Amino acid sequence: MFIDQTKKSLHCLFLIQFLAMGSMEMSAPFWAQHLHQMTSMSTMALAWASGMAYAGPMIMTMLCSPIWGKIGDRTGHKMMLVRALLALTVTQFWIAFSDDVFSILITRLLQGALAGFIATAQAYGSSLIQRDQRGTLMAHLQMATAIGSVSGPMVGGYIYGSLGFNQINLIAALICGTCTLATLFCLQPVNGTKKSVFVNAEENQIHSNSAHSLSPLLGMLFAIVLIQSAKMMPQVFFAIYANQVLHAPPWLTGACYGALAVGLCVAAPCWAKHFAHMPRSAVLREIEYCCWACAVILGLQALSDQWWQIIISRILWGIFLAALLPVFYSLLSKESSDAQQGWVLGLGNSAAKAGALVGIAIGSLGMAYLPVTQLFWPVCFIYVLTAFVLRYQRQQRISLTLMSKSI
């Protein structure tokens, strides 16, 4: 009975994540246009307002996710899910009926500060299952987010063209409100814990001997920043690249974006199964190889000038991307005590948000100083750097393990 209830809760969690993330992405492509239509602004003012509308919630989520995670560790993550979805519901309703730029931007900041849904969903799911199943959990949650991120703007584009921007936010609020009720009545409760428990004695010993090395936690967070920045950098310039180099119509540009999500969704469960019972050092070795593969694929994109080559390379890129971020979340979850899941996964999601902001900034600077045909090379460099960081982490892990066994 308990197992059936757990499976039901996990299936509901995946569906809630897909709906919530999809609803929040429906308005994403249209913020700059909506702000421009609301009031007359200079080009510079519009750029700052649009930047705050996009980046503001990410910055606030980055700052607040670990705090909400720590509260969830003590009070239970189900109510933190209800709180996050309720915050999304209220703020989306407020935006739908707002008629001035200032109130919208303030509400967007509050939305980022109060939500933190992704980290909370990861922590809640982790509290339901064994440690060796958390890789699969992270992969499925990543799939739900990816599918929502692709389908949301498509649905939002249809709503925007037929009903308008305010109706997008109103529908998103209704979806988030429905998800709030589903969370409250369909997900089983999980109590918080107040006592920190070390994962195992060996891990404790390794941490105690790492005073002169990069902390494993900090190393993983740094790798998440690099991986997410490399993922986000092409988002800034890819549409321009597709237009100027590939001479692609809008539908083909959209297909290129979708190809990345297809590769990610297809490969994520396979990678999760592949990594399920591997020791940490072996996982780090494998994802180091994945980073090298991503660097090669992005290099091929830089040399490609045919749309079919780009489609294939983006599918391949999505396949290897599926092995990266979910695996790091899984490592963070597996190697943290049950009493610290929310806090540690909140840190991981904050690192991902920081990486996204860094990637957007580097991509924007690249557009200012590099020809569009050369913009993929900095992304290659980020993957090469990440590969070396992972190699260093693995070597440190091996040496610390040997040291602990010799004591």
Tab-separated table of C-alpha atoms in Angstrom:
chain	number	residue	atom	x	y	z
A	1	MET	CA	0.000	0.000	0.000
A	2	PHE	CA	2.823	2.386	0.936
A	3	ILE	CA	4.694	1.595	-2.277
A	4	ASP	CA	1.568	2.249	-4.353
A	5	GLN	CA	1.029	5.542	-2.570
A	6	THR	CA	4.655	6.529	-3.175
A	7	LYS	CA	4.411	5.734	-6.894
A	8	LYS	CA	1.173	7.695	-7.126
A	9	SER	CA	2.784	10.667	-5.384
A	10	LEU	CA	5.813	10.571	-7.700
A	11	HIS	CA	3.650	10.370	-10.826
A	12	CYS	CA	1.590	13.306	-9.579
A	13	LEU	CA	4.797	15.199	-8.793
A	14	PHE	CA	6.082	14.753	-12.357
A	15	LEU	CA	2.761	15.932	-13.794
A	16	ILE	CA	2.637	18.929	-11.430
A	17	GLN	CA	6.208	19.878	-12.368
A	18	PHE	CA	5.386	19.682	-16.086
A	19	LEU	CA	2.224	21.786	-15.737
A	20	ALA	CA	3.742	24.360	-13.404
A	21	MET	CA	6.918	24.850	-15.430
A	22	GLY	CA	4.998	24.878	-18.707
A	23	SER	CA	2.564	27.490	-17.435
A	24	MET	CA	5.373	29.740	-16.221
A	25	GLU	CA	7.148	29.502	-19.584
A	26	MET	CA	4.076	30.476	-21.624
A	27	SER	CA	4.768	34.189	-21.219
A	28	ALA	CA	8.574	33.955	-21.525
A	29	PRO	CA	8.995	34.992	-25.197
A	30	PHE	CA	6.694	38.019	-24.929
A	31	TRP	CA	7.847	40.080	-21.950
A	32	ALA	CA	9.815	42.673	-23.897
A	33	GLN	CA	6.973	43.127	-26.386
A	34	HIS	CA	4.366	43.450	-23.638
A	35	LEU	CA	6.385	46.001	-21.670
A	36	HIS	CA	6.946	47.992	-24.851
A	37	GLN	CA	3.194	48.031	-25.563
A	38	MET	CA	2.262	49.077	-22.016
A	39	THR	CA	4.026	52.434	-22.068
A	40	SER	CA	6.373	54.487	-24.177
A	41	MET	CA	9.963	53.889	-23.055
A	42	SER	CA	13.333	54.671	-24.506
A	43	THR	CA	15.304	51.808	-25.964
A	44	MET	CA	17.632	51.816	-22.961
A	45	ALA	CA	14.762	51.829	-20.446
A	46	LEU	CA	13.035	48.990	-22.280
A	47	ALA	CA	16.257	46.984	-22.249
A	48	TRP	CA	16.623	47.432	-18.474
A	49	ALA	CA	12.967	46.631	-17.807
A	50	SER	CA	13.077	43.525	-19.989
A	51	GLY	CA	16.290	42.414	-18.348
A	52	MET	CA	14.719	42.761	-14.899
A	53	ALA	CA	11.601	40.881	-16.027
A	54	TYR	CA	13.755	37.959	-17.170
A	55	ALA	CA	16.746	38.017	-14.823
A	56	GLY	CA	15.096	39.432	-11.679
A	57	PRO	CA	13.168	36.263	-10.734
A	58	MET	CA	16.261	34.139	-11.419
A	59	ILE	CA	18.400	36.263	-9.100
A	60	MET	CA	15.801	36.175	-6.323
A	61	THR	CA	15.343	32.406	-6.696
A	62	MET	CA	19.115	31.970	-6.581
A	63	LEU	CA	19.249	33.881	-3.290
A	64	CYS	CA	16.181	32.368	-1.616
A	65	SER	CA	16.044	28.682	-2.703
A	66	PRO	CA	18.504	27.441	-0.034
A	67	ILE	CA	16.528	29.282	2.652
A	68	TRP	CA	13.231	27.671	1.637
A	69	GLY	CA	15.017	24.330	1.360
A	70	LYS	CA	16.353	24.620	4.898
A	71	ILE	CA	12.880	25.470	6.197
A	72	GLY	CA	11.493	22.471	4.294
A	73	ASP	CA	14.077	20.195	5.912
A	74	ARG	CA	12.557	21.065	9.265
A	75	THR	CA	8.859	21.415	8.458
A	76	GLY	CA	8.366	18.962	5.582
A	77	HIS	CA	8.725	19.564	1.846
A	78	LYS	CA	5.085	18.978	0.887
A	79	MET	CA	3.951	22.215	2.524
A	80	MET	CA	6.884	23.987	0.890
A	81	LEU	CA	5.537	22.757	-2.467
A	82	VAL	CA	2.098	24.130	-1.578
A	83	ARG	CA	3.691	27.430	-0.545
A	84	ALA	CA	5.709	27.700	-3.788
A	85	LEU	CA	2.736	26.929	-6.036
A	86	LEU	CA	0.462	29.267	-4.094
A	87	ALA	CA	3.056	32.033	-4.534
A	88	LEU	CA	3.125	31.381	-8.281
A	89	THR	CA	-0.672	31.435	-8.408
A	90	VAL	CA	-1.039	34.734	-6.569
A	91	THR	CA	1.770	36.514	-8.418
A	92	GLN	CA	0.502	35.363	-11.815
A	93	PHE	CA	-2.999	36.653	-10.969
A	94	TRP	CA	-1.464	39.956	-9.881
A	95	ILE	CA	0.534	40.284	-13.108
A	96	ALA	CA	-2.546	39.436	-15.193
A	97	PHE	CA	-4.411	42.438	-13.752
A	98	SER	CA	-1.481	44.867	-13.445
A	99	ASP	CA	-1.414	47.841	-15.766
A	100	ASP	CA	1.915	49.482	-14.939
A	101	VAL	CA	5.491	48.379	-15.476
A	102	PHE	CA	6.719	49.029	-11.930
A	103	SER	CA	4.160	46.763	-10.222
A	104	ILE	CA	4.836	43.994	-12.746
A	105	LEU	CA	8.579	44.114	-12.149
A	106	ILE	CA	8.152	44.123	-8.357
A	107	THR	CA	5.780	41.168	-8.629
A	108	ARG	CA	8.296	39.300	-10.784
A	109	LEU	CA	10.930	39.811	-8.083
A	110	LEU	CA	8.532	38.559	-5.401
A	111	GLN	CA	7.707	35.595	-7.602
A	112	GLY	CA	11.343	34.552	-7.728
A	113	ALA	CA	11.845	35.107	-4.003
A	114	LEU	CA	8.744	33.204	-2.853
A	115	ALA	CA	8.661	30.286	-5.283
A	116	GLY	CA	11.757	28.047	-5.561
A	117	PHE	CA	9.558	25.231	-6.834
A	118	ILE	CA	12.151	23.087	-8.652
A	119	ALA	CA	14.474	22.582	-5.671
A	120	THR	CA	11.496	21.895	-3.416
A	121	ALA	CA	10.135	19.264	-5.819
A	122	GLN	CA	13.544	17.573	-5.904
A	123	ALA	CA	13.783	17.545	-2.115
A	124	TYR	CA	10.232	16.229	-1.726
A	125	GLY	CA	10.800	13.431	-4.245
A	126	SER	CA	14.121	12.518	-2.604
A	127	SER	CA	12.374	12.126	0.737
A	128	LEU	CA	10.116	9.418	-0.730
A	129	ILE	CA	12.714	7.071	-2.221
A	130	GLN	CA	16.016	5.316	-1.541
A	131	ARG	CA	19.323	6.947	-2.384
A	132	ASP	CA	20.081	4.651	-5.328
A	133	GLN	CA	16.799	5.742	-6.986
A	134	ARG	CA	17.478	9.477	-6.846
A	135	GLY	CA	19.282	9.593	-10.183
A	136	THR	CA	16.126	8.362	-11.895
A	137	LEU	CA	14.052	10.874	-9.922
A	138	MET	CA	16.242	13.804	-10.995
A	139	ALA	CA	16.172	12.638	-14.626
A	140	HIS	CA	12.367	12.443	-14.698
A	141	LEU	CA	12.001	15.836	-13.039
A	142	GLN	CA	14.449	17.257	-15.584
A	143	MET	CA	12.356	15.717	-18.369
A	144	ALA	CA	9.184	17.261	-16.956
A	145	THR	CA	10.887	20.662	-16.819
A	146	ALA	CA	12.305	20.325	-20.342
A	147	ILE	CA	8.977	19.297	-21.868
A	148	GLY	CA	7.230	22.132	-20.058
A	149	SER	CA	9.885	24.617	-21.211
A	150	VAL	CA	9.356	23.594	-24.852
A	151	SER	CA	5.569	23.234	-24.880
A	152	GLY	CA	4.880	26.295	-22.704
A	153	PRO	CA	6.076	28.941	-25.210
A	154	MET	CA	4.286	27.123	-28.037
A	155	VAL	CA	0.967	27.209	-26.169
A	156	GLY	CA	1.710	30.743	-24.987
A	157	GLY	CA	2.275	31.890	-28.556
A	158	TYR	CA	-1.172	30.639	-29.548
A	159	ILE	CA	-2.817	32.307	-26.533
A	160	TYR	CA	-0.907	35.544	-27.102
A	161	GLY	CA	-2.005	35.716	-30.729
A	162	SER	CA	-5.668	35.010	-29.996
A	163	LEU	CA	-6.328	36.390	-26.490
A	164	GLY	CA	-3.413	38.593	-25.445
A	165	PHE	CA	-0.649	38.715	-22.834
A	166	ASN	CA	-2.802	39.218	-19.738
A	167	GLN	CA	-4.795	36.100	-20.549
A	168	ILE	CA	-1.567	34.081	-20.700
A	169	ASN	CA	-0.839	35.014	-17.093
A	170	LEU	CA	-4.420	34.431	-16.028
A	171	ILE	CA	-4.403	30.916	-17.505
A	172	ALA	CA	-0.996	30.286	-15.910
A	173	ALA	CA	-2.440	31.338	-12.546
A	174	LEU	CA	-5.360	28.925	-12.951
A	175	ILE	CA	-2.975	26.093	-13.826
A	176	CYS	CA	-0.752	26.837	-10.836
A	177	GLY	CA	-3.811	27.035	-8.595
A	178	THR	CA	-4.942	23.618	-9.822
A	179	CYS	CA	-1.436	22.272	-9.159
A	180	THR	CA	-1.611	23.704	-5.638
A	181	LEU	CA	-4.805	21.760	-4.922
A	182	ALA	CA	-3.349	18.611	-6.499
A	183	THR	CA	-0.262	18.940	-4.288
A	184	LEU	CA	-2.370	19.410	-1.186
A	185	PHE	CA	-4.679	16.449	-1.785
A	186	CYS	CA	-2.730	13.999	-3.979
A	187	LEU	CA	0.804	13.988	-2.567
A	188	GLN	CA	1.550	12.026	0.570
A	189	PRO	CA	2.952	14.056	3.489
A	190	VAL	CA	6.575	13.695	4.544
A	191	ASN	CA	7.677	14.981	7.913
A	192	GLY	CA	10.724	17.182	8.286
A	193	THR	CA	13.741	16.175	10.358
A	194	LYS	CA	15.562	18.230	12.938
A	195	LYS	CA	18.665	16.158	13.442
A	196	SER	CA	21.510	16.075	10.905
A	197	VAL	CA	22.784	12.595	10.097
A	198	PHE	CA	26.025	11.904	8.210
A	199	VAL	CA	25.659	9.716	5.148
A	200	ASN	CA	28.314	7.251	6.249
A	201	ALA	CA	31.557	7.067	8.191
A	202	GLU	CA	33.724	6.927	5.079
A	203	GLU	CA	32.182	10.097	3.684
A	204	ASN	CA	32.663	11.800	7.034
A	205	GLN	CA	36.312	10.790	7.070
A	206	ILE	CA	36.825	12.055	3.532
A	207	HIS	CA	35.357	15.434	4.439
A	208	SER	CA	37.520	15.679	7.548
A	209	ASN	CA	40.669	15.139	5.473
A	210	SER	CA	39.793	17.718	2.826
A	211	ALA	CA	40.984	20.852	4.597
A	212	HIS	CA	43.609	21.522	1.918
A	213	SER	CA	41.494	20.548	-1.084
A	214	LEU	CA	38.454	21.889	-2.869
A	215	SER	CA	35.353	20.874	-0.920
A	216	PRO	CA	33.344	18.211	-2.794
A	217	LEU	CA	30.199	20.292	-2.324
A	218	LEU	CA	31.814	23.473	-3.617
A	219	GLY	CA	33.343	21.544	-6.501
A	220	MET	CA	29.960	20.192	-7.570
A	221	LEU	CA	28.334	23.611	-7.259
A	222	PHE	CA	31.088	25.174	-9.365
A	223	ALA	CA	30.633	22.474	-12.008
A	224	ILE	CA	26.871	23.145	-12.058
A	225	VAL	CA	27.558	26.859	-12.664
A	226	LEU	CA	29.839	26.009	-15.594
A	227	ILE	CA	27.490	23.430	-17.125
A	228	GLN	CA	24.434	25.678	-16.907
A	229	SER	CA	26.317	28.686	-18.279
A	230	ALA	CA	27.433	26.615	-21.274
A	231	LYS	CA	23.851	25.498	-21.830
A	232	MET	CA	22.455	29.045	-21.694
A	233	MET	CA	25.077	30.873	-23.756
A	234	PRO	CA	23.737	29.725	-27.167
A	235	GLN	CA	20.198	30.697	-26.131
A	236	VAL	CA	21.243	34.336	-26.491
A	237	PHE	CA	22.597	34.190	-30.025
A	238	PHE	CA	21.238	31.028	-31.647
A	239	ALA	CA	18.202	32.687	-33.281
A	240	ILE	CA	20.494	35.279	-34.880
A	241	TYR	CA	22.904	32.548	-35.964
A	242	ALA	CA	20.040	30.570	-37.513
A	243	ASN	CA	18.837	33.649	-39.392
A	244	GLN	CA	22.191	34.966	-40.639
A	245	VAL	CA	24.126	31.731	-41.235
A	246	LEU	CA	21.478	29.098	-41.880
A	247	HIS	CA	18.938	31.533	-43.383
A	248	ALA	CA	16.355	29.509	-41.498
A	249	PRO	CA	12.670	30.467	-41.320
A	250	PRO	CA	11.188	30.842	-37.813
A	251	TRP	CA	9.669	27.348	-37.800
A	252	LEU	CA	13.100	25.816	-38.477
A	253	THR	CA	14.677	27.877	-35.698
A	254	GLY	CA	11.986	26.541	-33.380
A	255	ALA	CA	12.700	23.007	-34.579
A	256	CYS	CA	16.372	23.483	-33.691
A	257	TYR	CA	15.405	24.513	-30.172
A	258	GLY	CA	13.063	21.533	-29.945
A	259	ALA	CA	15.761	19.139	-31.150
A	260	LEU	CA	17.792	19.876	-28.022
A	261	ALA	CA	14.825	19.031	-25.793
A	262	VAL	CA	14.124	15.832	-27.760
A	263	GLY	CA	17.658	14.579	-27.201
A	264	LEU	CA	17.511	15.474	-23.526
A	265	CYS	CA	14.140	13.817	-22.877
A	266	VAL	CA	15.026	10.622	-24.732
A	267	ALA	CA	18.402	10.186	-23.068
A	268	ALA	CA	17.718	11.293	-19.477
A	269	PRO	CA	16.163	8.002	-18.230
A	270	CYS	CA	18.915	5.982	-19.944
A	271	TRP	CA	21.656	7.994	-18.261
A	272	ALA	CA	19.904	7.673	-14.904
A	273	LYS	CA	19.816	3.894	-15.229
A	274	HIS	CA	23.444	3.861	-16.414
A	275	PHE	CA	24.679	5.857	-13.405
A	276	ALA	CA	22.379	4.273	-10.816
A	277	HIS	CA	24.884	1.971	-9.079
A	278	MET	CA	28.186	3.587	-10.038
A	279	PRO	CA	30.562	4.924	-7.373
A	280	ARG	CA	31.080	8.668	-7.379
A	281	SER	CA	34.534	8.561	-8.950
A	282	ALA	CA	33.223	6.503	-11.868
A	283	VAL	CA	30.304	8.903	-12.341
A	284	LEU	CA	32.686	11.867	-12.414
A	285	ARG	CA	34.832	10.088	-14.999
A	286	GLU	CA	31.826	9.402	-17.228
A	287	ILE	CA	30.435	12.932	-17.077
A	288	GLU	CA	33.922	14.289	-17.757
A	289	TYR	CA	33.788	12.326	-21.006
A	290	CYS	CA	30.320	13.780	-21.636
A	291	CYS	CA	31.747	17.293	-21.271
A	292	TRP	CA	34.442	16.482	-23.836
A	293	ALA	CA	31.696	15.175	-26.136
A	294	CYS	CA	29.707	18.407	-25.685
A	295	ALA	CA	32.809	20.437	-26.548
A	296	VAL	CA	33.274	18.452	-29.768
A	297	ILE	CA	29.585	18.784	-30.704
A	298	LEU	CA	29.612	22.559	-30.151
A	299	GLY	CA	32.774	22.751	-32.246
A	300	LEU	CA	30.968	20.952	-35.047
A	301	GLN	CA	28.085	23.404	-34.733
A	302	ALA	CA	30.562	26.254	-35.146
A	303	LEU	CA	31.788	24.682	-38.409
A	304	SER	CA	28.338	23.750	-39.750
A	305	ASP	CA	26.350	25.790	-42.252
A	306	GLN	CA	23.565	23.316	-43.127
A	307	TRP	CA	20.339	23.088	-41.151
A	308	TRP	CA	20.358	19.270	-41.061
A	309	GLN	CA	23.831	19.303	-39.509
A	310	ILE	CA	22.626	21.692	-36.824
A	311	ILE	CA	19.546	19.565	-36.102
A	312	ILE	CA	21.664	16.434	-35.662
A	313	SER	CA	24.278	18.187	-33.550
A	314	ARG	CA	21.624	19.701	-31.256
A	315	ILE	CA	19.970	16.315	-30.751
A	316	LEU	CA	23.379	14.882	-29.848
A	317	TRP	CA	24.056	17.827	-27.576
A	318	GLY	CA	20.744	17.214	-25.796
A	319	ILE	CA	21.656	13.545	-25.332
A	320	PHE	CA	24.884	14.426	-23.522
A	321	LEU	CA	23.309	17.350	-21.653
A	322	ALA	CA	20.896	14.836	-20.134
A	323	ALA	CA	23.865	13.214	-18.389
A	324	LEU	CA	25.061	16.398	-16.695
A	325	LEU	CA	22.750	18.512	-14.545
A	326	PRO	CA	20.465	15.682	-13.289
A	327	VAL	CA	23.537	13.651	-12.335
A	328	PHE	CA	24.942	16.490	-10.268
A	329	TYR	CA	21.628	16.927	-8.490
A	330	SER	CA	21.633	13.189	-7.854
A	331	LEU	CA	25.160	13.319	-6.411
A	332	LEU	CA	24.201	16.235	-4.187
A	333	SER	CA	21.167	14.325	-2.931
A	334	LYS	CA	22.938	10.996	-2.434
A	335	GLU	CA	25.889	12.445	-0.555
A	336	SER	CA	23.889	14.695	1.747
A	337	SER	CA	22.099	13.634	4.899
A	338	ASP	CA	18.344	13.203	4.783
A	339	ALA	CA	18.050	16.183	7.125
A	340	GLN	CA	19.767	18.495	4.613
A	341	GLN	CA	18.147	17.569	1.294
A	342	GLY	CA	16.246	20.822	0.850
A	343	TRP	CA	19.203	23.019	1.760
A	344	VAL	CA	21.731	21.200	-0.442
A	345	LEU	CA	19.400	20.889	-3.441
A	346	GLY	CA	18.486	24.543	-2.946
A	347	LEU	CA	22.198	25.364	-3.226
A	348	GLY	CA	22.368	23.251	-6.389
A	349	ASN	CA	19.472	25.103	-7.971
A	350	SER	CA	20.975	28.431	-6.913
A	351	ALA	CA	24.181	27.398	-8.668
A	352	ALA	CA	22.149	26.534	-11.780
A	353	LYS	CA	20.467	29.952	-11.709
A	354	ALA	CA	23.857	31.635	-11.255
A	355	GLY	CA	25.188	29.647	-14.214
A	356	ALA	CA	22.230	30.699	-16.350
A	357	LEU	CA	22.863	34.357	-15.547
A	358	VAL	CA	26.591	33.981	-16.262
A	359	GLY	CA	25.805	32.224	-19.545
A	360	ILE	CA	23.396	34.936	-20.642
A	361	ALA	CA	25.943	37.629	-19.748
A	362	ILE	CA	28.813	35.912	-21.593
A	363	GLY	CA	26.590	35.194	-24.593
A	364	SER	CA	25.535	38.839	-24.746
A	365	LEU	CA	29.152	40.049	-24.499
A	366	GLY	CA	30.136	37.557	-27.175
A	367	MET	CA	27.533	38.989	-29.532
A	368	ALA	CA	29.025	42.452	-28.987
A	369	TYR	CA	32.626	41.474	-29.754
A	370	LEU	CA	32.666	38.295	-31.869
A	371	PRO	CA	31.324	37.415	-35.318
A	372	VAL	CA	28.196	35.293	-35.084
A	373	THR	CA	30.009	32.348	-36.701
A	374	GLN	CA	32.562	32.315	-33.844
A	375	LEU	CA	30.141	32.417	-30.909
A	376	PHE	CA	30.091	28.660	-30.328
A	377	TRP	CA	33.815	28.514	-29.501
A	378	PRO	CA	33.493	30.142	-26.040
A	379	VAL	CA	30.883	27.473	-25.232
A	380	CYS	CA	33.412	24.792	-26.222
A	381	PHE	CA	35.937	26.387	-23.881
A	382	ILE	CA	33.454	26.257	-20.964
A	383	TYR	CA	32.946	22.518	-21.516
A	384	VAL	CA	36.700	21.912	-21.684
A	385	LEU	CA	37.133	23.853	-18.426
A	386	THR	CA	34.338	21.813	-16.822
A	387	ALA	CA	36.025	18.577	-17.905
A	388	PHE	CA	39.242	19.609	-16.156
A	389	VAL	CA	37.327	20.624	-13.017
A	390	LEU	CA	35.674	17.191	-12.941
A	391	ARG	CA	39.015	15.459	-13.445
A	392	TYR	CA	40.473	17.420	-10.548
A	393	GLN	CA	37.494	16.507	-8.374
A	394	ARG	CA	37.828	12.830	-9.240
A	395	GLN	CA	41.555	12.776	-8.500
A	396	GLN	CA	40.971	14.543	-5.195
A	397	ARG	CA	38.284	12.039	-4.304
A	398	ILE	CA	40.559	9.084	-5.080
A	399	SER	CA	43.473	10.513	-3.092
A	400	LEU	CA	41.271	11.315	-0.100
A	401	THR	CA	39.771	7.826	-0.157
A	402	LEU	CA	43.252	6.266	-0.189
A	403	MET	CA	44.314	8.591	2.630
A	404	SER	CA	41.325	7.627	4.749
A	405	LYS	CA	42.045	3.925	4.272
A	406	SER	CA	45.686	4.339	5.292
A	407	ILE	CA	44.805	6.052	8.576
